């Protein structure tokens, strides 16, 4: 039985979002079938993706001809054509694709995609905007939302944590967050332990509920 992580993926829609996904999946060694209805786009990416074809993904017969029912993973990366996005997603559900990631351009669009069967909805513009807002507004060096109310943040340690073993800071009790990794200047990341002593200029990875991480990074 094939490793689930190595199962082939069909990517439908090769705008900036879809093409970057397809290229990165290919680079990571995943077999990709990329589909777009625009011949020029397909031609420009030929040779860079495992398999790429010009087809109309809103045509059920075309999906069958391409063997899409044999895929367990699909990404609907269609951009501004909401009708095509919804129809393609519904057809993928109809032919039995188990895991469908679908790009949405608004929350309303995303809710519709979820209702018709998309297992994962991605709002790249919204998510990127939220991430940048957090980076601009505080001391965060990077921000990744793990769950609706749980994040991982890269930042520098606040003054009160410097020079003290983490066990003595009572960090989780006081702030409700956990430091999982530390990177000192010129060194690789290492796991944080109760004996870890942070220094000015260190980079730390902090996880916890969004509001608590935000308060911690504002110290």
Coordinates of N, CA and C in Angstrom, one line a residue:
X1 N 0.9 -1.2 0.0 CA 0.0 0.0 0.0 C 0.9 1.3 0.0
X2 N 0.5 2.2 -0.8 CA 1.4 3.4 -1.0 C 1.3 4.3 0.3
X3 N 2.4 4.9 0.6 CA 2.5 5.8 1.7 C 1.5 7.0 1.5
X4 N 0.7 7.3 2.4 CA -0.4 8.3 2.2 C 0.2 9.6 1.8
X5 N 1.4 9.9 2.4 CA 2.1 11.2 2.1 C 2.6 11.3 0.7
X6 N 2.7 10.1 0.0 CA 3.3 10.1 -1.3 C 2.2 9.9 -2.4
X7 N 0.9 9.8 -2.0 CA -0.1 9.7 -2.9 C -0.2 10.8 -3.9
X8 N -0.5 10.6 -5.2 CA -0.5 11.6 -6.2 C -1.6 12.7 -5.9
X9 N -1.4 13.9 -6.4 CA -2.3 15.0 -6.1 C -2.7 15.6 -7.4
X10 N -4.0 15.9 -7.6 CA -4.4 16.7 -8.8 C -4.6 18.1 -8.3
X11 N -4.0 19.0 -9.1 CA -4.1 20.5 -8.9 C -4.9 21.1 -10.0
X12 N -6.0 21.7 -9.7 CA -6.9 22.3 -10.7 C -6.9 23.8 -10.6
X13 N -6.4 24.5 -11.7 CA -6.3 25.9 -11.7 C -4.9 26.3 -11.5
X14 N -4.2 26.9 -12.5 CA -2.8 27.2 -12.4 C -2.5 28.7 -12.5
X15 N -3.2 29.4 -11.7 CA -2.8 30.8 -11.5 C -1.6 30.9 -10.6
X16 N -1.3 32.0 -10.0 CA -0.1 32.1 -9.1 C -0.2 31.1 -8.0
X17 N -1.3 31.0 -7.3 CA -1.5 30.1 -6.2 C -1.3 28.6 -6.6
X18 N -2.1 28.2 -7.6 CA -2.1 26.8 -8.1 C -0.8 26.4 -8.7
X19 N -0.2 27.3 -9.5 CA 1.1 26.9 -10.1 C 2.2 26.8 -9.0
X20 N 2.2 27.7 -8.1 CA 3.3 27.6 -7.0 C 3.1 26.3 -6.2
X21 N 1.8 25.9 -5.9 CA 1.6 24.7 -5.2 C 2.0 23.5 -6.0
X22 N 1.7 23.5 -7.3 CA 2.0 22.3 -8.1 C 3.5 22.2 -8.3
X23 N 4.2 23.3 -8.4 CA 5.7 23.3 -8.6 C 6.3 22.8 -7.3
X24 N 5.9 23.3 -6.1 CA 6.5 22.9 -4.8 C 6.2 21.4 -4.5
X25 N 5.0 21.0 -4.8 CA 4.7 19.6 -4.6 C 5.6 18.7 -5.5
X26 N 5.8 19.1 -6.7 CA 6.7 18.4 -7.6 C 8.1 18.3 -7.0
X27 N 8.6 19.5 -6.6 CA 9.9 19.6 -6.0 C 10.1 18.7 -4.8
X28 N 9.0 18.5 -4.0 CA 9.0 17.6 -2.8 C 8.9 16.2 -3.2
X29 N 8.7 15.9 -4.5 CA 8.7 14.5 -4.9 C 7.3 13.9 -5.0
X30 N 6.3 14.7 -4.9 CA 4.9 14.2 -5.0 C 4.5 14.2 -6.5
X31 N 3.9 13.1 -6.9 CA 3.4 13.0 -8.3 C 2.2 13.9 -8.4
X32 N 2.2 14.8 -9.4 CA 1.2 15.9 -9.6 C 0.6 15.8 -11.0
X33 N -0.8 15.8 -11.0 CA -1.5 16.0 -12.3 C -2.1 17.4 -12.2
X34 N -1.6 18.3 -13.0 CA -2.0 19.7 -13.0 C -3.0 20.0 -14.2
X35 N -4.0 20.7 -13.9 CA -5.1 20.9 -14.9 C -5.4 22.4 -15.0
X36 N -5.5 22.9 -16.2 CA -6.0 24.3 -16.4 C -6.6 24.3 -17.8
X37 N -7.6 25.2 -18.0 CA -8.3 25.3 -19.2 C -7.6 26.3 -20.2
X38 N -6.5 26.9 -19.8 CA -5.8 27.9 -20.6 C -4.5 27.2 -21.2
X39 N -4.5 27.0 -22.5 CA -3.3 26.3 -23.2 C -2.0 27.1 -22.9
X40 N -2.0 28.4 -22.9 CA -0.8 29.1 -22.8 C -0.1 28.9 -21.4
X41 N -1.0 28.8 -20.4 CA -0.5 28.5 -19.0 C 0.1 27.1 -19.0
X42 N -0.6 26.2 -19.5 CA -0.2 24.8 -19.5 C 1.1 24.7 -20.3
X43 N 1.3 25.3 -21.4 CA 2.5 25.3 -22.2 C 3.7 25.9 -21.4
X44 N 3.4 26.9 -20.7 CA 4.5 27.6 -20.0 C 5.1 26.8 -18.8
X45 N 4.2 25.8 -18.3 CA 4.7 25.0 -17.2 C 5.1 23.6 -17.6
X46 N 4.9 23.3 -18.9 CA 5.3 21.9 -19.4 C 6.7 21.6 -19.1
X47 N 6.9 20.4 -18.6 CA 8.3 20.0 -18.3 C 8.7 20.3 -16.8
X48 N 7.9 21.1 -16.1 CA 8.3 21.4 -14.7 C 7.4 20.7 -13.7
X49 N 6.3 20.1 -14.2 CA 5.3 19.4 -13.4 C 5.2 18.0 -13.9
X50 N 5.0 17.0 -13.0 CA 4.9 15.6 -13.4 C 4.1 15.4 -14.6
X51 N 2.8 15.9 -14.6 CA 1.9 15.7 -15.7 C 1.0 17.0 -15.7
X52 N 0.9 17.6 -16.9 CA 0.0 18.8 -17.0 C -0.8 18.7 -18.2
X53 N -2.1 19.0 -18.1 CA -3.0 18.9 -19.3 C -3.9 20.1 -19.4
X54 N -4.4 20.4 -20.6 CA -5.4 21.4 -20.8 C -6.7 20.7 -20.8
X55 N -7.6 21.1 -19.9 CA -8.9 20.5 -19.8 C -9.9 21.4 -19.0
X56 N -11.2 21.2 -19.2 CA -12.2 21.9 -18.4 C -12.6 21.0 -17.3
X57 N -12.2 21.5 -16.1 CA -12.5 20.7 -14.9 C -14.0 20.7 -14.4
X58 N -14.8 21.6 -15.1 CA -16.2 21.6 -14.8 C -17.0 20.6 -15.7
X59 N -16.2 19.8 -16.4 CA -16.8 18.8 -17.3 C -16.6 17.4 -16.7
X60 N -17.7 16.8 -16.2 CA -17.6 15.5 -15.5 C -16.9 14.5 -16.4
X61 N -17.3 14.4 -17.7 CA -16.7 13.5 -18.6 C -15.2 13.6 -18.7
X62 N -14.7 14.9 -18.7 CA -13.3 15.1 -18.8 C -12.6 14.6 -17.6
X63 N -13.2 14.8 -16.4 CA -12.6 14.3 -15.2 C -12.4 12.8 -15.2
X64 N -13.4 12.1 -15.7 CA -13.4 10.7 -15.8 C -12.3 10.2 -16.8
X65 N -12.2 10.9 -17.9 CA -11.2 10.6 -18.9 C -9.7 10.8 -18.3
X66 N -9.6 11.7 -17.4 CA -8.3 12.0 -16.8 C -8.0 11.1 -15.6
X67 N -9.0 10.2 -15.3 CA -8.8 9.3 -14.2 C -8.9 10.0 -12.8
X68 N -9.5 11.1 -12.7 CA -9.6 11.8 -11.4 C -10.3 10.9 -10.3
X69 N -11.3 10.1 -10.6 CA -11.8 9.2 -9.6 C -10.8 8.3 -8.9
X70 N -9.6 8.1 -9.5 CA -8.6 7.3 -8.9 C -7.7 8.1 -7.9
X71 N -7.9 9.4 -7.8 CA -7.1 10.2 -6.9 C -7.8 10.3 -5.6
X72 N -7.0 10.4 -4.5 CA -7.5 10.5 -3.2 C -7.4 12.0 -2.7
X73 N -6.5 12.8 -3.4 CA -6.2 14.1 -2.9 C -6.3 15.1 -4.1
X74 N -7.0 16.2 -3.9 CA -7.2 17.2 -5.0 C -7.1 18.6 -4.4
X75 N -6.6 19.5 -5.2 CA -6.6 20.9 -4.8 C -7.3 21.7 -5.9
X76 N -8.4 22.4 -5.4 CA -9.1 23.3 -6.4 C -8.5 24.7 -6.1
X77 N -7.6 25.1 -7.0 CA -6.9 26.4 -6.9 C -7.5 27.5 -7.8
X78 N -8.7 27.3 -8.3 CA -9.3 28.2 -9.2 C -9.5 29.6 -8.5
X79 N -9.2 30.7 -9.2 CA -9.2 32.0 -8.5 C -10.5 32.7 -8.5
X80 N -10.7 33.7 -9.4 CA -11.9 34.5 -9.3 C -13.2 34.0 -9.8
X81 N -13.1 32.9 -10.6 CA -14.3 32.3 -11.2 C -15.0 31.4 -10.1
X82 N -15.8 32.0 -9.3 CA -16.4 31.3 -8.2 C -17.3 30.2 -8.7
X83 N -18.0 30.4 -9.8 CA -18.9 29.3 -10.3 C -18.1 28.1 -10.7
X84 N -17.0 28.3 -11.3 CA -16.2 27.2 -11.7 C -15.6 26.5 -10.5
X85 N -15.2 27.3 -9.5 CA -14.6 26.7 -8.3 C -15.7 25.8 -7.6
X86 N -16.9 26.3 -7.5 CA -17.9 25.5 -6.8 C -18.3 24.3 -7.6
X87 N -18.4 24.4 -8.9 CA -18.8 23.3 -9.7 C -17.7 22.2 -9.7
X88 N -16.5 22.6 -9.9 CA -15.4 21.7 -9.9 C -15.3 20.9 -8.5
X89 N -15.5 21.7 -7.4 CA -15.4 21.0 -6.1 C -16.5 20.0 -6.0
X90 N -17.7 20.4 -6.4 CA -18.9 19.4 -6.3 C -18.7 18.2 -7.2
X91 N -18.0 18.4 -8.3 CA -17.8 17.2 -9.2 C -16.7 16.3 -8.6
X92 N -15.7 16.9 -7.9 CA -14.7 16.1 -7.2 C -15.4 15.2 -6.1
X93 N -16.3 15.8 -5.4 CA -17.0 15.1 -4.4 C -17.8 14.0 -5.0
X94 N -18.5 14.3 -6.1 CA -19.3 13.3 -6.8 C -18.5 12.1 -7.3
X95 N -17.3 12.3 -7.8 CA -16.5 11.2 -8.3 C -15.7 10.5 -7.2
X96 N -15.9 10.9 -5.9 CA -15.3 10.2 -4.8 C -13.9 10.6 -4.3
X97 N -13.4 11.8 -4.7 CA -12.1 12.2 -4.2 C -12.3 12.4 -2.7
X98 N -11.4 11.8 -1.8 CA -11.6 11.8 -0.4 C -11.2 13.2 0.3
X99 N -10.1 13.7 -0.1 CA -9.5 14.9 0.5 C -9.4 16.0 -0.6
X100 N -10.2 17.0 -0.3 CA -10.3 18.2 -1.3 C -9.9 19.5 -0.6
X101 N -8.8 20.1 -1.0 CA -8.5 21.4 -0.6 C -9.0 22.4 -1.6
X102 N -9.7 23.4 -1.2 CA -10.3 24.3 -2.1 C -10.0 25.8 -1.7
X103 N -9.5 26.5 -2.7 CA -9.2 27.9 -2.5 C -10.5 28.8 -2.5
X104 N -10.6 29.6 -1.5 CA -11.8 30.5 -1.5 C -11.3 32.0 -1.5
X105 N -12.1 32.8 -2.1 CA -11.7 34.3 -2.2 C -12.4 35.1 -1.2
X106 N -13.3 34.5 -0.4 CA -14.1 35.2 0.6 C -14.6 34.1 1.6
X107 N -14.9 34.6 2.8 CA -15.5 33.7 3.8 C -16.8 33.0 3.3
X108 N -17.6 33.8 2.7 CA -18.9 33.3 2.1 C -18.6 32.2 1.1
X109 N -17.7 32.4 0.2 CA -17.3 31.4 -0.8 C -16.8 30.2 -0.1
X110 N -16.0 30.4 1.0 CA -15.4 29.2 1.7 C -16.5 28.4 2.4
X111 N -17.6 29.1 2.9 CA -18.7 28.3 3.6 C -19.4 27.5 2.5
X112 N -19.6 28.0 1.4 CA -20.3 27.3 0.3 C -19.4 26.0 -0.1
X113 N -18.1 26.2 -0.2 CA -17.3 25.1 -0.5 C -17.3 24.0 0.5
X114 N -17.4 24.4 1.8 CA -17.5 23.4 2.9 C -18.8 22.7 2.8
X115 N -19.8 23.4 2.5 CA -21.2 22.8 2.5 C -21.3 21.7 1.4
X116 N -20.6 22.0 0.3 CA -20.7 21.0 -0.8 C -19.7 19.9 -0.7
X117 N -18.8 19.9 0.3 CA -18.0 18.8 0.5 C -16.5 19.0 0.5
X118 N -16.0 20.2 0.4 CA -14.6 20.4 0.5 C -14.1 20.1 1.9
X119 N -13.1 19.3 2.0 CA -12.6 18.9 3.4 C -11.7 20.0 4.0
X120 N -11.1 20.8 3.2 CA -10.2 21.9 3.7 C -10.4 23.1 2.8
X121 N -10.7 24.2 3.4 CA -10.8 25.5 2.7 C -9.7 26.4 3.0
X122 N -9.1 27.0 2.0 CA -7.9 27.9 2.1 C -8.3 29.2 1.6
X123 N -8.0 30.3 2.5 CA -8.2 31.7 2.1 C -6.8 32.3 2.1
X124 N -6.1 32.1 1.0 CA -4.7 32.6 1.0 C -4.5 34.1 1.2
X125 N -5.4 34.9 0.6 CA -5.3 36.4 0.8 C -5.6 36.8 2.2
X126 N -6.7 36.2 2.7 CA -7.1 36.5 4.1 C -6.0 36.1 5.1
X127 N -5.6 34.8 4.9 CA -4.6 34.3 5.9 C -3.3 35.1 5.8
X128 N -2.8 35.4 4.6 CA -1.6 36.2 4.5 C -1.8 37.6 5.1
X129 N -2.9 38.2 4.9 CA -3.2 39.5 5.5 C -3.2 39.5 7.0
X130 N -3.8 38.4 7.6 CA -3.8 38.3 9.0 C -2.4 38.1 9.5
X131 N -1.6 37.3 8.8 CA -0.2 37.0 9.3 C 0.6 38.3 9.2
X132 N 0.6 39.0 8.1 CA 1.3 40.2 8.0 C 0.9 41.3 9.1
X133 N -0.4 41.3 9.4 CA -0.8 42.3 10.4 C -0.2 42.0 11.7
X134 N -0.1 40.7 12.1 CA 0.5 40.4 13.3 C 2.0 40.7 13.3
X135 N 2.7 40.5 12.2 CA 4.1 40.8 12.1 C 4.4 42.3 12.2
X136 N 3.5 43.1 11.6 CA 3.7 44.5 11.5 C 3.4 45.2 12.9
X137 N 2.4 44.6 13.6 CA 1.9 45.3 14.8 C 2.7 45.0 16.1
X138 N 3.6 44.0 16.0 CA 4.3 43.7 17.3 C 5.7 43.2 17.1
X139 N 6.2 42.4 18.0 CA 7.6 42.0 18.0 C 7.8 40.6 17.4
X140 N 6.8 40.2 16.7 CA 6.8 38.8 16.1 C 7.7 38.9 14.8
X141 N 8.5 37.8 14.7 CA 9.3 37.7 13.5 C 8.6 36.8 12.5
X142 N 7.8 35.9 13.0 CA 6.9 35.1 12.1 C 5.7 34.6 12.9
X143 N 4.6 34.3 12.2 CA 3.4 34.0 12.8 C 2.7 32.9 12.0
X144 N 2.4 31.7 12.6 CA 1.7 30.7 11.9 C 0.5 30.2 12.8
X145 N -0.7 30.3 12.2 CA -1.9 29.9 12.9 C -2.0 28.3 12.7
X146 N -2.0 27.6 13.8 CA -2.1 26.2 13.8 C -3.6 25.7 13.8
X147 N -4.4 26.5 14.6 CA -5.8 26.2 14.8 C -6.5 27.6 14.9
X148 N -7.8 27.6 14.9 CA -8.5 28.9 15.0 C -8.0 29.8 16.2
X149 N -7.7 29.1 17.3 CA -7.2 29.9 18.5 C -5.9 29.3 19.0
X150 N -5.0 28.9 18.2 CA -3.7 28.4 18.6 C -2.7 28.7 17.6
X151 N -1.6 29.3 18.0 CA -0.6 29.8 17.1 C 0.8 29.4 17.5
X152 N 1.7 29.5 16.5 CA 3.1 29.3 16.8 C 3.8 30.6 16.3
X153 N 4.6 31.2 17.1 CA 5.2 32.5 16.8 C 6.8 32.4 17.0
X154 N 7.5 33.1 16.1 CA 8.9 33.3 16.2 C 9.2 34.7 16.7
X155 N 9.9 34.8 17.8 CA 10.1 36.1 18.4 C 11.4 36.1 19.2
X156 N 11.8 37.3 19.8 CA 12.9 37.4 20.7 C 12.4 37.3 22.1
X157 N 13.2 36.8 23.1 CA 12.7 36.7 24.4 C 12.5 38.0 25.1
X158 N 11.5 38.2 25.9 CA 11.4 39.5 26.6 C 12.4 39.5 27.7
X159 N 12.7 40.8 28.2 CA 13.8 41.0 29.1 C 13.7 40.1 30.4
X160 N 12.5 39.9 30.9 CA 12.4 39.2 32.2 C 12.8 37.7 32.1
X161 N 12.9 37.2 30.8 CA 13.2 35.8 30.7 C 14.7 35.6 30.4
X162 N 15.4 36.6 30.2 CA 16.9 36.5 29.8 C 17.7 36.3 31.1
X163 N 18.6 35.3 30.9 CA 19.5 35.0 32.0 C 19.0 34.1 33.1
X164 N 17.8 33.6 32.9 CA 17.1 32.8 34.0 C 16.8 31.4 33.4
X165 N 17.0 30.3 34.0 CA 16.6 29.0 33.5 C 15.1 29.0 33.3
X166 N 14.6 28.4 32.3 CA 13.1 28.5 32.0 C 12.3 27.9 33.1
X167 N 12.8 26.9 33.8 CA 12.0 26.3 34.9 C 11.7 27.4 36.0
X168 N 12.6 28.3 36.1 CA 12.4 29.3 37.2 C 11.5 30.5 36.8
X169 N 11.2 30.6 35.5 CA 10.3 31.7 35.0 C 8.8 31.4 35.2
X170 N 8.5 30.2 35.4 CA 7.0 29.8 35.6 C 6.2 30.3 34.4
X171 N 6.8 30.2 33.2 CA 6.3 30.8 32.0 C 4.8 30.3 31.7
X172 N 4.6 29.0 31.7 CA 3.3 28.5 31.4 C 2.2 29.0 32.4
X173 N 2.6 29.0 33.7 CA 1.7 29.4 34.7 C 1.4 30.9 34.6
X174 N 2.4 31.7 34.3 CA 2.2 33.2 34.3 C 1.5 33.6 33.0
X175 N 1.9 33.0 31.9 CA 1.5 33.6 30.6 C 0.7 32.6 29.7
X176 N 0.7 31.3 30.1 CA -0.1 30.3 29.4 C 0.5 29.9 28.1
X177 N 1.8 30.1 27.9 CA 2.5 29.8 26.6 C 3.7 28.8 26.9
X178 N 4.2 28.2 25.8 CA 5.3 27.3 26.0 C 6.4 27.7 24.9
X179 N 7.6 27.8 25.4 CA 8.7 28.0 24.4 C 9.2 26.6 24.1
X180 N 9.2 26.3 22.8 CA 9.5 24.9 22.3 C 10.9 24.8 21.7
X181 N 11.4 25.9 21.1 CA 12.7 25.8 20.5 C 13.5 27.2 20.7
X182 N 14.8 27.1 20.7 CA 15.6 28.3 20.9 C 16.7 28.3 19.8
X183 N 17.0 29.4 19.3 CA 18.1 29.5 18.3 C 19.0 30.7 18.8
X184 N 20.3 30.4 19.2 CA 21.2 31.4 19.5 C 22.0 31.8 18.3
X185 N 22.6 33.0 18.3 CA 23.3 33.5 17.2 C 24.4 32.6 16.7
X186 N 24.3 32.3 15.4 CA 25.4 31.4 14.8 C 25.2 29.9 15.1
X187 N 24.0 29.5 15.7 CA 23.8 28.1 16.0 C 22.5 27.7 15.4
X188 N 22.2 26.4 15.4 CA 21.0 25.8 14.9 C 19.9 25.8 16.0
X189 N 18.7 25.6 15.6 CA 17.6 25.5 16.6 C 17.8 24.3 17.5
X190 N 17.5 24.4 18.8 CA 17.5 23.3 19.7 C 16.3 23.3 20.5
X191 N 15.9 22.2 21.0 CA 14.7 22.1 21.8 C 14.9 22.8 23.2
X192 N 13.9 23.5 23.6 CA 14.0 24.2 24.9 C 13.8 23.2 26.0
X193 N 14.6 23.3 27.1 CA 14.4 22.4 28.3 C 14.2 23.3 29.5
X194 N 13.9 22.7 30.6 CA 13.7 23.5 31.9 C 15.0 24.2 32.2
X195 N 16.2 23.6 31.8 CA 17.5 24.2 32.1 C 17.9 25.3 31.1
X196 N 17.2 25.5 30.0 CA 17.6 26.4 29.0 C 17.6 27.9 29.6
X197 N 18.7 28.6 29.3 CA 18.9 30.0 29.7 C 18.9 30.8 28.5
X198 N 18.0 31.7 28.4 CA 17.9 32.6 27.2 C 18.8 33.8 27.3
X199 N 19.3 34.2 26.1 CA 20.1 35.4 26.1 C 19.5 36.4 25.1
X200 N 19.9 37.7 25.3 CA 19.5 38.7 24.4 C 20.0 38.4 23.0
X201 N 19.1 38.5 22.0 CA 19.4 38.2 20.6 C 19.0 36.8 20.2
X202 N 18.7 35.9 21.2 CA 18.2 34.6 20.9 C 16.8 34.7 20.1
X203 N 16.5 33.7 19.3 CA 15.2 33.6 18.7 C 14.5 32.4 19.3
X204 N 13.3 32.6 19.7 CA 12.5 31.5 20.3 C 11.2 31.3 19.5
X205 N 10.8 30.0 19.6 CA 9.5 29.6 19.0 C 8.5 29.4 20.1
X206 N 7.4 30.1 20.1 CA 6.5 30.0 21.2 C 5.1 29.5 20.7
X207 N 4.5 28.6 21.4 CA 3.2 28.2 21.1 C 2.2 28.4 22.2
X208 N 0.9 28.6 21.8 CA -0.1 28.7 22.8 C -1.4 29.4 22.2
X209 N -2.4 29.6 23.0 CA -3.6 30.3 22.6 C -3.3 31.6 22.0
X210 N -3.9 32.0 21.0 CA -3.6 33.3 20.3 C -3.5 34.5 21.2
X211 N -4.5 34.7 22.0 CA -4.5 35.9 22.9 C -3.4 35.9 23.8
X212 N -3.0 34.7 24.4 CA -1.9 34.6 25.3 C -0.6 34.8 24.7
X213 N -0.4 34.3 23.5 CA 0.9 34.5 22.8 C 1.0 36.0 22.4
X214 N -0.1 36.6 22.0 CA 0.0 38.0 21.7 C 0.4 38.9 22.9
X215 N -0.2 38.5 24.0 CA 0.2 39.3 25.2 C 1.7 39.0 25.6
X216 N 2.1 37.8 25.4 CA 3.5 37.4 25.8 C 4.5 38.2 24.9
X217 N 4.2 38.3 23.6 CA 5.1 38.9 22.7 C 5.1 40.4 22.8
X218 N 4.1 41.0 23.5 CA 4.1 42.4 23.8 C 4.8 42.8 25.0
X219 N 5.3 41.9 25.8 CA 6.1 42.2 27.0 C 7.3 43.1 26.7

